[in-house]
CSV table of C-alpha atoms in Angstrom, one decimal:
chain,number,residue,atom,x,y,z
A,8,ASP,CA,87.9,32.8,11.4
A,9,ALA,CA,88.8,29.1,11.6
A,10,ASP,CA,88.4,27.2,8.4
A,11,VAL,CA,87.2,24.0,10.2
A,12,THR,CA,84.9,24.5,13.2
A,13,GLN,CA,83.3,21.9,15.5
A,14,THR,CA,80.5,22.3,18.0
A,15,PRO,CA,80.3,21.7,20.8
A,16,ARG,CA,83.9,21.9,22.0
A,17,ASN,CA,83.1,20.0,25.2
A,18,ARG,CA,80.2,17.8,26.1
A,19,ILE,CA,79.3,15.7,29.1
A,20,THR,CA,76.5,13.2,28.7
A,21,LYS,CA,75.0,10.1,30.2
A,22,THR,CA,74.9,6.6,29.0
A,23,GLY,CA,72.1,5.9,26.6
A,24,LYS,CA,71.7,9.5,25.3
A,25,ARG,CA,71.8,10.5,21.7
A,26,ILE,CA,74.5,13.0,20.8
A,27,MET,CA,75.3,14.9,17.8
A,28,LEU,CA,78.6,16.5,17.0
A,29,GLU,CA,78.7,19.0,14.1
A,30,CYS,CA,81.4,20.1,11.8
A,31,SER,CA,81.5,23.1,9.4
A,32,GLN,CA,84.2,24.1,6.9
A,33,THR,CA,84.8,27.1,4.8
A,34,LYS,CA,87.7,25.6,2.8
A,35,GLY,CA,85.4,24.5,0.0
A,36,HIS,CA,86.8,20.9,0.2
A,37,ASP,CA,84.8,17.9,-1.1
A,38,ARG,CA,86.2,15.5,1.4
A,39,MET,CA,85.4,15.3,5.1
A,40,TYR,CA,86.3,13.0,7.9
A,41,TRP,CA,85.6,12.1,11.5
A,42,TYR,CA,88.3,10.7,13.8
A,43,ARG,CA,88.4,9.6,17.3
A,44,GLN,CA,91.6,10.1,19.4
A,45,ASP,CA,92.3,8.1,22.5
A,46,PRO,CA,95.6,8.5,24.5
A,47,GLY,CA,98.3,6.5,22.9
A,48,LEU,CA,96.1,5.3,20.0
A,49,GLY,CA,96.5,8.1,17.6
A,50,LEU,CA,93.7,8.9,15.3
A,51,GLN,CA,91.2,6.3,14.3
A,52,LEU,CA,88.9,6.9,11.3
A,53,ILE,CA,85.2,6.6,12.1
A,54,TYR,CA,83.5,7.7,8.8
A,55,TYR,CA,84.5,9.7,5.8
A,56,SER,CA,82.7,11.4,2.9
A,57,PHE,CA,84.3,12.3,-0.6
A,58,ASP,CA,81.3,14.2,-1.7
A,59,VAL,CA,77.8,15.1,-0.6
A,60,LYS,CA,76.3,11.8,-1.9
A,61,ASP,CA,79.2,9.7,-0.7
A,62,ILE,CA,79.5,8.2,2.9
A,63,ASN,CA,81.8,5.5,3.9
A,64,LYS,CA,82.7,3.6,7.1
A,65,GLY,CA,86.1,3.8,8.6
A,66,GLU,CA,87.9,1.6,10.9
A,67,ILE,CA,85.6,2.0,13.9
A,68,SER,CA,82.1,2.9,12.8
A,69,ASP,CA,80.2,0.7,15.1
A,70,GLY,CA,77.9,2.8,17.3
A,71,TYR,CA,78.2,5.8,15.2
A,72,SER,CA,76.4,7.3,12.2
A,73,VAL,CA,77.0,10.5,10.0
A,74,SER,CA,75.2,12.8,7.9
A,75,ARG,CA,76.6,15.1,5.1
A,76,GLN,CA,74.1,17.9,4.9
A,77,ALA,CA,76.0,19.9,2.4
A,78,GLN,CA,79.6,20.2,1.0
A,79,ALA,CA,80.4,22.3,4.1
A,80,LYS,CA,78.7,20.3,6.8
A,81,PHE,CA,79.3,16.8,8.2
A,82,SER,CA,77.8,15.7,11.5
A,83,LEU,CA,78.6,12.7,13.7
A,84,SER,CA,76.0,11.0,15.8
A,85,LEU,CA,76.1,8.6,18.7
A,86,GLU,CA,72.7,7.1,18.8
A,87,SER,CA,73.0,5.7,22.3
A,88,ALA,CA,76.3,6.8,24.0
A,89,ILE,CA,78.4,4.4,26.0
A,90,PRO,CA,81.3,5.3,28.4
A,91,ASN,CA,83.8,3.8,26.1
A,92,GLN,CA,83.0,6.4,23.6
A,93,THR,CA,84.5,8.9,25.8
A,94,ALA,CA,87.2,10.5,23.6
A,95,LEU,CA,88.4,13.5,21.6
A,96,TYR,CA,86.7,13.8,18.3
A,97,PHE,CA,88.1,15.5,15.4
A,98,CYS,CA,86.6,16.6,12.1
A,99,ALA,CA,88.9,17.1,9.1
A,100,THR,CA,88.7,18.1,5.5
A,101,SER,CA,90.8,17.6,2.5
A,102,ASP,CA,90.7,18.5,-1.2
A,103,SER,CA,90.5,15.8,-3.8
A,104,GLY,CA,93.9,16.4,-5.2
A,105,VAL,CA,97.1,14.4,-4.9
A,106,THR,CA,98.2,15.6,-1.5
A,107,ASP,CA,95.4,14.7,0.7
A,108,THR,CA,96.6,17.3,3.2
A,109,GLN,CA,94.0,17.2,5.9
A,110,TYR,CA,92.8,20.3,7.8
A,111,PHE,CA,91.6,19.4,11.3
A,112,GLY,CA,89.0,21.2,13.5
A,113,PRO,CA,89.8,22.1,17.1
A,114,GLY,CA,88.2,18.9,18.4
A,115,THR,CA,85.3,18.0,20.7
A,116,ARG,CA,86.0,16.5,24.0
A,117,LEU,CA,83.1,14.1,24.8
A,118,THR,CA,82.6,12.4,28.2
A,119,VAL,CA,80.0,9.7,28.6
A,120,LEU,CA,79.1,9.0,32.2
B,22,GLY,CA,94.1,-2.8,6.8
B,23,GLN,CA,97.3,-0.7,6.5
B,24,GLN,CA,99.2,0.0,9.7
B,25,LEU,CA,101.9,2.3,10.5
B,26,ASN,CA,104.4,1.7,13.3
B,27,GLN,CA,105.6,5.0,14.7
B,28,SER,CA,108.5,5.3,17.2
B,29,PRO,CA,109.2,6.2,19.8
B,30,GLN,CA,106.0,6.6,21.5
B,31,SER,CA,107.3,9.3,23.8
B,32,MET,CA,110.5,11.4,24.1
B,33,PHE,CA,111.7,13.6,26.9
B,34,ILE,CA,114.5,15.8,25.9
B,35,GLN,CA,116.5,18.9,27.0
B,36,GLU,CA,116.1,22.2,25.1
B,37,GLY,CA,118.6,22.4,22.3
B,38,GLU,CA,118.8,18.8,21.7
B,39,ASP,CA,118.0,17.2,18.3
B,40,VAL,CA,115.0,14.8,18.0
B,41,SER,CA,114.4,12.0,15.6
B,42,MET,CA,111.3,9.8,15.1
B,43,ASN,CA,110.2,7.5,12.4
B,44,CYS,CA,107.4,5.5,10.9
B,45,THR,CA,107.4,2.2,9.2
B,46,SER,CA,104.9,0.2,7.4
B,47,SER,CA,104.5,-3.2,5.6
B,48,SER,CA,102.7,-1.4,2.8
B,49,ILE,CA,103.9,0.9,0.1
B,50,PHE,CA,102.8,4.6,0.3
B,51,ASN,CA,102.7,7.2,-2.4
B,52,THR,CA,102.6,10.2,0.1
B,53,TRP,CA,104.0,10.6,3.5
B,54,LEU,CA,102.8,13.4,5.7
B,55,TRP,CA,104.0,14.7,9.1
B,56,TYR,CA,101.5,16.5,11.4
B,57,LYS,CA,101.9,18.2,14.8
B,58,GLN,CA,99.2,18.4,17.5
B,59,ASP,CA,99.6,21.1,20.1
B,60,PRO,CA,97.8,20.7,23.4
B,61,GLY,CA,94.1,21.4,23.1
B,62,GLU,CA,94.2,21.7,19.3
B,63,GLY,CA,93.7,19.6,16.1
B,64,PRO,CA,96.8,18.3,14.2
B,65,VAL,CA,98.4,20.7,11.6
B,66,LEU,CA,100.4,19.7,8.7
B,67,LEU,CA,104.3,20.1,9.0
B,68,ILE,CA,105.8,18.5,6.0
B,69,ALA,CA,104.5,16.6,3.0
B,70,LEU,CA,106.7,14.1,0.9
B,71,TYR,CA,105.5,12.9,-2.5
B,72,LYS,CA,108.6,11.1,-4.0
B,73,ALA,CA,110.7,8.1,-2.8
B,74,GLY,CA,114.1,9.5,-1.5
B,75,GLU,CA,112.6,13.0,-1.1
B,76,LEU,CA,114.2,15.0,1.7
B,77,THR,CA,112.3,18.2,2.6
B,78,SER,CA,113.0,20.9,5.3
B,79,ASN,CA,110.7,23.3,7.0
B,80,GLY,CA,112.7,25.6,9.3
B,81,ARG,CA,114.3,23.3,12.0
B,82,LEU,CA,112.3,20.3,10.8
B,83,THR,CA,113.6,17.8,8.2
B,84,ALA,CA,111.7,14.8,6.9
B,85,GLN,CA,112.5,12.0,4.4
B,86,PHE,CA,110.4,9.6,2.2
B,87,GLY,CA,112.3,6.3,2.5
B,88,ILE,CA,113.6,4.7,-0.7
B,89,THR,CA,111.5,1.7,-0.2
B,90,ARG,CA,108.4,3.8,0.1
B,91,LYS,CA,107.7,2.0,3.4
B,92,ASP,CA,109.1,4.4,5.9
B,93,SER,CA,109.7,8.0,6.7
B,94,PHE,CA,111.6,10.0,9.4
B,95,LEU,CA,111.3,13.4,11.0
B,96,ASN,CA,114.2,15.2,12.5
B,97,ILE,CA,113.9,18.3,14.7
B,98,SER,CA,117.0,20.3,15.3
B,99,ALA,CA,117.8,22.4,18.3
B,100,SER,CA,114.6,21.8,20.1
B,101,ILE,CA,112.8,24.6,21.8
B,102,PRO,CA,109.9,24.5,24.4
B,103,SER,CA,107.3,25.3,21.9
B,104,ASP,CA,108.1,22.0,20.0
B,105,VAL,CA,106.1,20.2,22.8
B,106,GLY,CA,103.3,18.2,21.3
B,107,ILE,CA,102.2,15.1,19.6
B,108,TYR,CA,103.8,14.4,16.2
B,109,PHE,CA,101.9,12.1,13.8
B,110,CYS,CA,103.1,10.5,10.6
B,111,ALA,CA,100.5,9.6,7.9
B,112,GLY,CA,100.8,7.6,4.9
B,113,ARG,CA,98.6,7.8,1.8
B,114,SER,CA,98.3,5.2,-0.9
B,115,ASN,CA,96.3,5.0,-4.1
B,116,THR,CA,95.1,1.4,-3.1
B,117,ASN,CA,93.3,2.6,0.1
B,118,ALA,CA,90.8,4.7,-1.7
B,119,GLY,CA,93.1,7.8,-1.3
B,120,LYS,CA,92.7,7.9,2.4
B,121,SER,CA,95.6,8.5,4.9
B,122,THR,CA,96.6,6.1,7.6
B,123,PHE,CA,97.9,7.7,10.8
B,124,GLY,CA,100.5,6.4,13.1
B,125,ASP,CA,99.9,6.4,16.9
B,126,GLY,CA,101.9,9.5,17.4
B,127,THR,CA,105.1,10.5,19.2
B,128,THR,CA,104.7,12.7,22.4
B,129,LEU,CA,107.5,15.2,22.7
B,130,THR,CA,108.4,16.9,26.0
B,131,VAL,CA,111.0,19.6,26.0
B,132,LYS,CA,112.6,20.7,29.3
B,133,PRO,CA,113.8,24.1,29.4
């Protein structure tokens, strides 16, 4: 089984709809992240959480919110989706050690019409 | 915020050729990481570098942590079709709350 899972894997929605993307991990890591990937723009950090009670904004948090329901679960919400939020979204985890090696989920492809 | 300049943006090479890509930054990093993203999947760590000047290999891949701590390069020798994908560098510094900053990626295409 995958260490980091994301649901759904693909989603098509309409402008103005509320969307939630979910992430679960079995690695026992404290740190979790949500990234957005657009072609040619690499990975942009949306939000990150270093433990269950810690939530921090990343580079592009406007229009997004998150919830850390448990150590293993970190969800990303788009309160009112807009077309320029069409992108590939990745969840990742890392331990709190020196390396900060990040383990990524398989991604969720979101299309907002 | 911290930014990484990764180059080249894309490469089209023949199978068997060597590949070189690099990342530079105006900021100092304590750790450099190189990831590969296969089509339709999330990035996976290839090599991690923790010390200035460090040269580390992983099979046909070799990466170096620049002496100035502001750059890193990744070389792939004797490329094969399965090397196709997007390669990302990432730098981590203690002054950025321990978060990694990612480059924009190098898209590699290998022609058989």
